[in-house]
CSV table of C-alpha atoms in Angstrom, one decimal:
chain,number,residue,atom,x,y,z
A,1,MET,CA,123.6,109.8,132.9
A,2,SER,CA,123.3,106.7,130.7
A,3,GLY,CA,119.8,105.6,131.9
A,4,ILE,CA,118.2,103.7,134.8
A,5,THR,CA,117.3,100.2,135.8
A,6,VAL,CA,113.8,99.5,137.2
A,7,HIS,CA,113.2,96.3,139.1
A,8,LEU,CA,109.8,94.9,140.2
A,9,PRO,CA,110.4,91.9,142.5
A,10,ARG,CA,108.1,89.0,142.8
A,11,SER,CA,105.6,89.0,145.7
A,12,GLY,CA,107.7,88.7,148.9
A,13,GLY,CA,110.9,89.3,147.1
A,14,GLY,CA,112.1,92.3,149.0
A,15,ALA,CA,108.9,94.4,149.1
A,16,GLU,CA,105.7,93.9,150.8
A,17,GLY,CA,103.2,92.2,148.4
A,18,THR,CA,104.6,93.5,145.1
A,19,HIS,CA,102.9,91.4,142.4
A,20,CYS,CA,102.1,87.8,141.6
A,21,GLY,CA,104.1,87.3,138.3
A,22,ASP,CA,107.7,86.8,137.6
A,23,PRO,CA,110.2,89.6,138.5
A,24,VAL,CA,110.5,92.3,135.9
A,25,THR,CA,113.6,94.3,135.2
A,26,LEU,CA,113.6,97.2,132.7
A,27,ARG,CA,116.5,99.2,131.3
A,28,LEU,CA,115.4,102.8,130.3
A,29,LEU,CA,117.5,105.2,128.4
A,30,PRO,CA,117.1,109.0,128.4
A,31,GLY,CA,113.8,110.0,126.8
A,32,GLU,CA,112.1,106.6,127.5
A,33,VAL,CA,109.1,106.0,129.6
A,34,ALA,CA,107.8,103.1,131.7
A,35,ARG,CA,104.2,103.1,133.0
A,36,PHE,CA,103.1,101.3,136.2
A,37,GLY,CA,99.7,100.3,137.7
A,38,ARG,CA,97.2,97.5,137.7
A,39,GLY,CA,96.9,97.6,134.0
A,40,SER,CA,94.2,96.1,131.7
A,41,ALA,CA,93.7,95.0,128.1
A,42,THR,CA,93.0,98.6,127.1
A,43,THR,CA,95.6,100.1,129.5
A,44,PRO,CA,98.9,98.3,129.1
A,45,VAL,CA,101.6,98.9,131.6
A,46,GLU,CA,105.3,97.9,131.8
A,47,LEU,CA,105.2,97.4,135.6
A,48,ARG,CA,102.1,95.6,136.7
A,49,LEU,CA,101.1,96.0,140.4
A,50,ASP,CA,98.4,93.5,141.3
A,51,ASP,CA,96.4,95.2,144.0
A,52,GLU,CA,92.8,96.5,143.8
A,53,ALA,CA,93.9,99.8,145.5
A,54,VAL,CA,96.3,100.6,142.6
A,55,SER,CA,94.9,102.5,139.6
A,56,ARG,CA,94.9,100.8,136.2
A,57,LEU,CA,97.4,103.5,135.2
A,58,ALA,CA,98.9,104.6,138.5
A,59,GLY,CA,101.8,106.6,137.1
A,60,GLU,CA,104.9,106.7,134.9
A,61,ILE,CA,108.6,107.0,135.1
A,62,ARG,CA,110.4,109.2,132.5
A,63,VAL,CA,114.2,109.3,132.1
A,64,THR,CA,116.0,112.6,131.3
A,65,ASP,CA,119.7,113.2,130.5
A,66,ASP,CA,120.7,113.7,134.2
A,67,HIS,CA,117.9,112.3,136.4
A,68,TRP,CA,114.5,110.6,136.3
A,69,GLN,CA,111.0,111.8,137.0
A,70,LEU,CA,107.9,110.3,138.4
A,71,THR,CA,104.3,111.3,137.4
A,72,ASN,CA,101.4,110.4,139.7
A,73,HIS,CA,98.2,109.8,137.7
A,74,SER,CA,96.1,109.1,140.9
A,75,VAL,CA,93.6,111.8,141.8
A,76,THR,CA,93.5,110.8,145.5
A,77,GLN,CA,96.6,109.0,146.6
A,78,SER,CA,100.2,110.2,147.2
A,79,TYR,CA,103.2,108.0,146.4
A,80,LEU,CA,106.5,107.8,148.3
A,81,VAL,CA,110.0,107.5,146.8
A,82,GLU,CA,112.3,106.4,149.5
A,83,ASN,CA,116.1,106.4,149.7
A,84,PRO,CA,117.0,103.0,151.2
A,85,GLU,CA,120.6,104.1,151.6
A,86,GLY,CA,119.8,107.4,153.4
A,87,ALA,CA,118.7,108.4,156.9
A,88,GLY,CA,115.0,108.0,156.3
A,89,GLU,CA,114.9,110.4,153.3
A,90,TYR,CA,111.9,110.3,151.0
A,91,VAL,CA,110.1,112.3,148.4
A,92,ARG,CA,106.2,112.5,148.5
A,93,VAL,CA,104.7,112.7,145.1
A,94,SER,CA,101.2,114.3,145.4
A,95,PRO,CA,98.2,113.2,143.4
A,96,ARG,CA,98.3,114.4,139.7
A,97,ARG,CA,101.9,115.6,140.2
A,98,ALA,CA,103.6,115.5,136.8
A,99,GLY,CA,107.3,115.0,136.3
A,100,ALA,CA,108.5,115.2,139.9
A,101,PRO,CA,112.4,115.0,139.8
A,102,ILE,CA,113.9,112.2,142.0
A,103,PRO,CA,117.3,113.0,143.5
A,104,PHE,CA,118.3,109.5,144.8
A,105,GLU,CA,120.7,107.1,143.1
A,106,PHE,CA,118.9,104.2,144.5
A,107,SER,CA,115.1,104.5,145.1
A,108,ARG,CA,112.1,102.5,146.2
A,109,VAL,CA,108.8,103.7,144.8
A,110,VAL,CA,106.0,102.8,147.3
A,111,LEU,CA,102.2,102.7,146.8
A,112,PRO,CA,99.7,102.1,149.6
A,113,THR,CA,97.1,99.3,149.6
A,114,ARG,CA,93.9,98.5,151.6
A,115,ARG,CA,95.6,95.5,153.3
A,116,GLY,CA,97.8,97.6,155.6
A,117,THR,CA,100.8,96.8,153.4
A,118,THR,CA,102.5,98.4,150.4
A,119,VAL,CA,103.4,97.5,146.9
A,120,ALA,CA,106.8,98.7,145.7
A,121,PHE,CA,109.5,98.6,143.0
A,122,GLN,CA,113.1,99.7,142.9
A,123,VAL,CA,114.9,102.2,140.6
A,124,PHE,CA,118.6,102.2,140.2
A,125,ALA,CA,120.0,105.4,138.6
A,126,SER,CA,123.6,106.0,137.5
A,127,ASP,CA,126.1,107.6,139.9
A,128,HIS,CA,125.6,111.3,140.4
A,129,VAL,CA,128.1,113.5,138.5
A,130,TYR,CA,130.1,116.2,140.4
A,131,LEU,CA,132.1,119.0,139.0
A,132,ASP,CA,135.9,118.9,139.2
A,133,PRO,CA,136.9,121.4,141.8
A,134,ASP,CA,140.2,122.1,140.0
A,135,SER,CA,138.2,123.3,136.9
A,136,MET,CA,136.1,125.7,138.9
A,137,THR,CA,138.7,128.2,140.0
A,138,GLY,CA,137.8,130.8,137.4
A,139,HIS,CA,139.4,134.1,136.8
A,140,TRP,CA,137.0,136.5,138.4
A,141,GLY,CA,138.9,137.8,141.4
A,142,SER,CA,139.0,136.1,144.8
A,143,ARG,CA,138.2,132.3,145.0
A,144,THR,CA,135.0,131.1,146.6
A,145,VAL,CA,135.6,129.7,150.1
A,146,THR,CA,134.1,126.5,151.5
A,147,ALA,CA,131.0,127.1,153.7
A,148,TYR,CA,131.8,124.3,156.1
A,149,SER,CA,135.5,123.3,156.2
A,150,LEU,CA,135.8,120.1,158.2
A,151,ASP,CA,138.8,117.8,158.5
A,152,GLU,CA,137.4,114.2,158.5
A,153,THR,CA,140.6,113.0,160.2
A,154,ALA,CA,140.3,115.3,163.2
A,155,LEU,CA,138.9,114.3,166.6
A,156,TYR,CA,136.2,116.9,166.5
A,157,PHE,CA,134.8,115.3,163.3
A,158,LEU,CA,134.7,112.0,165.2
A,159,VAL,CA,132.7,113.6,167.9
A,160,LEU,CA,130.3,115.1,165.3
A,161,VAL,CA,129.8,111.6,163.7
A,162,ALA,CA,129.0,110.2,167.2
A,163,LEU,CA,126.5,112.9,167.7
A,164,CYS,CA,124.8,112.1,164.4
A,165,GLU,CA,125.0,108.3,164.7
A,166,PRO,CA,121.5,107.7,166.2
A,167,ARG,CA,119.7,109.6,163.4
A,168,LEU,CA,121.9,108.2,160.7
A,169,ARG,CA,120.9,104.7,161.9
A,170,ASP,CA,117.3,105.9,162.2
A,171,GLU,CA,117.3,104.8,165.9
A,172,SER,CA,116.1,108.1,167.4
A,173,PRO,CA,114.2,110.9,165.6
A,174,VAL,CA,114.6,113.2,168.6
A,175,ALA,CA,117.4,112.4,171.1
A,176,VAL,CA,121.0,113.6,170.6
A,177,PRO,CA,123.7,111.8,172.6
A,178,THR,CA,124.9,113.4,175.8
A,179,THR,CA,128.5,114.1,176.7
A,180,PRO,CA,128.9,110.9,178.8
A,181,GLN,CA,127.3,108.9,176.0
A,182,ILE,CA,129.8,110.3,173.5
A,183,VAL,CA,132.7,109.5,175.8
A,184,GLU,CA,131.5,106.0,176.2
A,185,ARG,CA,130.8,105.5,172.5
A,186,LEU,CA,134.4,106.6,171.6
A,187,ARG,CA,136.1,104.7,174.4
A,188,GLY,CA,138.8,102.5,172.9
A,189,HIS,CA,139.1,104.4,169.6
A,190,ALA,CA,142.8,104.8,168.6
A,191,ALA,CA,142.5,108.5,168.1
A,192,CYS,CA,141.3,109.0,171.7
A,193,GLY,CA,144.1,107.0,173.3
A,194,GLY,CA,141.7,105.9,176.0
A,195,THR,CA,141.9,109.4,177.6
A,196,LEU,CA,138.9,111.2,176.1
A,197,THR,CA,137.1,113.2,178.8
A,198,ALA,CA,133.8,114.9,179.1
A,199,ARG,CA,135.5,118.3,179.2
A,200,ALA,CA,137.3,117.5,175.9
A,201,VAL,CA,134.1,116.4,174.2
A,202,SER,CA,132.3,119.6,175.3
A,203,SER,CA,135.3,121.6,173.9
A,204,HIS,CA,135.1,119.9,170.6
A,205,ILE,CA,131.3,120.6,170.4
A,206,ASP,CA,131.9,124.2,171.2
A,207,TYR,CA,134.6,124.4,168.6
A,208,LEU,CA,132.4,122.8,166.0
A,209,ALA,CA,129.5,125.1,166.8
A,210,GLU,CA,131.4,128.4,167.1
A,211,GLU,CA,134.2,128.0,164.5
A,212,LYS,CA,133.4,125.3,162.0
A,213,VAL,CA,129.7,125.4,161.6
A,214,ARG,CA,129.1,128.8,163.1
A,215,ILE,CA,125.7,128.3,164.5
A,216,SER,CA,123.9,131.0,166.5
A,217,ALA,CA,123.9,130.5,170.3
A,218,PRO,CA,120.5,129.4,171.7
A,219,ALA,CA,118.7,132.1,173.5
A,220,GLU,CA,119.3,132.5,177.2
A,221,ASN,CA,116.6,130.6,179.1
A,222,GLY,CA,118.2,130.1,182.5
A,223,SER,CA,119.3,126.5,181.8
A,224,GLY,CA,122.8,125.9,180.7
A,225,GLY,CA,121.9,122.2,180.0
A,226,ALA,CA,119.1,123.3,177.7
A,227,ARG,CA,121.3,125.8,175.9
A,228,ARG,CA,124.0,123.1,175.3
A,229,ASN,CA,121.4,120.6,174.1
A,230,GLY,CA,120.1,123.2,171.7
A,231,LYS,CA,123.6,123.6,170.3
A,232,ARG,CA,123.9,119.9,169.8
A,233,GLU,CA,120.5,119.7,168.1
A,234,ALA,CA,121.6,122.6,165.7
A,235,LEU,CA,124.9,120.9,164.9
A,236,VAL,CA,123.2,117.6,164.1
A,237,GLY,CA,120.5,119.2,162.0
A,238,ILE,CA,123.0,121.2,159.9
A,239,ALA,CA,125.4,118.2,159.5
A,240,LEU,CA,122.7,115.9,158.3
A,241,ARG,CA,120.8,118.5,156.1
A,242,PHE,CA,124.0,119.5,154.2
A,243,GLY,CA,125.5,116.0,154.1
A,244,LEU,CA,128.5,117.0,156.2
A,245,VAL,CA,128.1,113.6,158.0
A,246,ARG,CA,126.8,110.7,156.0
A,247,GLU,CA,126.3,107.0,156.6
A,248,GLU,CA,129.7,106.2,155.2
A,249,HIS,CA,131.3,108.1,158.0
A,250,LEU,CA,129.9,105.6,160.6
A,251,VAL,CA,132.9,103.3,159.8
A,252,LEU,CA,135.0,105.9,161.7
A,253,LEU,CA,133.4,104.9,165.0
A,254,PRO,CA,134.4,101.9,167.0
A,255,SER,CA,132.3,98.8,166.3
A,256,ARG,CA,129.4,98.4,168.6
A,257,THR,CA,130.5,94.9,169.6
A,258,THR,CA,133.8,96.3,170.9
A,259,THR,CA,131.9,99.0,172.8
A,260,ARG,CA,129.7,96.4,174.5
A,261,VAL,CA,132.7,94.2,175.5
A,262,LEU,CA,134.3,97.2,177.0
A,263,ASP,CA,131.1,98.0,178.9
A,264,LEU,CA,131.0,94.5,180.4
A,265,ARG,CA,134.7,94.7,181.4
A,266,THR,CA,134.4,98.0,183.1
A,267,GLY,CA,130.9,97.6,184.4
A,268,ARG,CA,129.8,100.8,182.8
């Protein structure tokens, strides 16, 4: 990691009530530190946040070789570090927490105010580095198998993306699409050939649950619908927690405009 870029926009420039001066952009290399807060003549800060609810020295950012850390100097107030590119992901940094590691490549650090708004600044980190799978074979006997082996070109994966879509778009924290909704959402997709049925969708969900993700069957409770819904919830939960389905996979789905046009033509 070669360092990070920190950007504090002007008030109204992408964050709610950030500060009153000109935008500030800092480039920090590993080992460097930037302090943020209201600041004063005796407490200089690199990122000045002009709000009476923000401490003179609210916190600091420190860059290491492979990530960055946030320290919260407040004794009463937690800060949030949001992932604007994720599905509502965030890290809460508690009061007096020192050196909290931040895992996001693009982050928004958010501090509360007394006006019902927030002050915020952005942090851009370098791309995450991943090990080359070809260099990890090793010579210690049998190879390690993949926990969840999914073919992203398969129809069952398309069904899984459709199941996860509402939560990826942060539209519904609870509901998981029903079988008819999945059929309607995938209507017109080239991979379905216009012949995707409710029975086929249910079969794909069963295959994902039993063979690919291998979730435990929900306990018998006298309601087949409740058991099937529990299976869907478990699938979506695992897929999102382990990053099996991510925002970039949403491009696999038909455009919503196309879906709405089809709805109007069919009356459904």
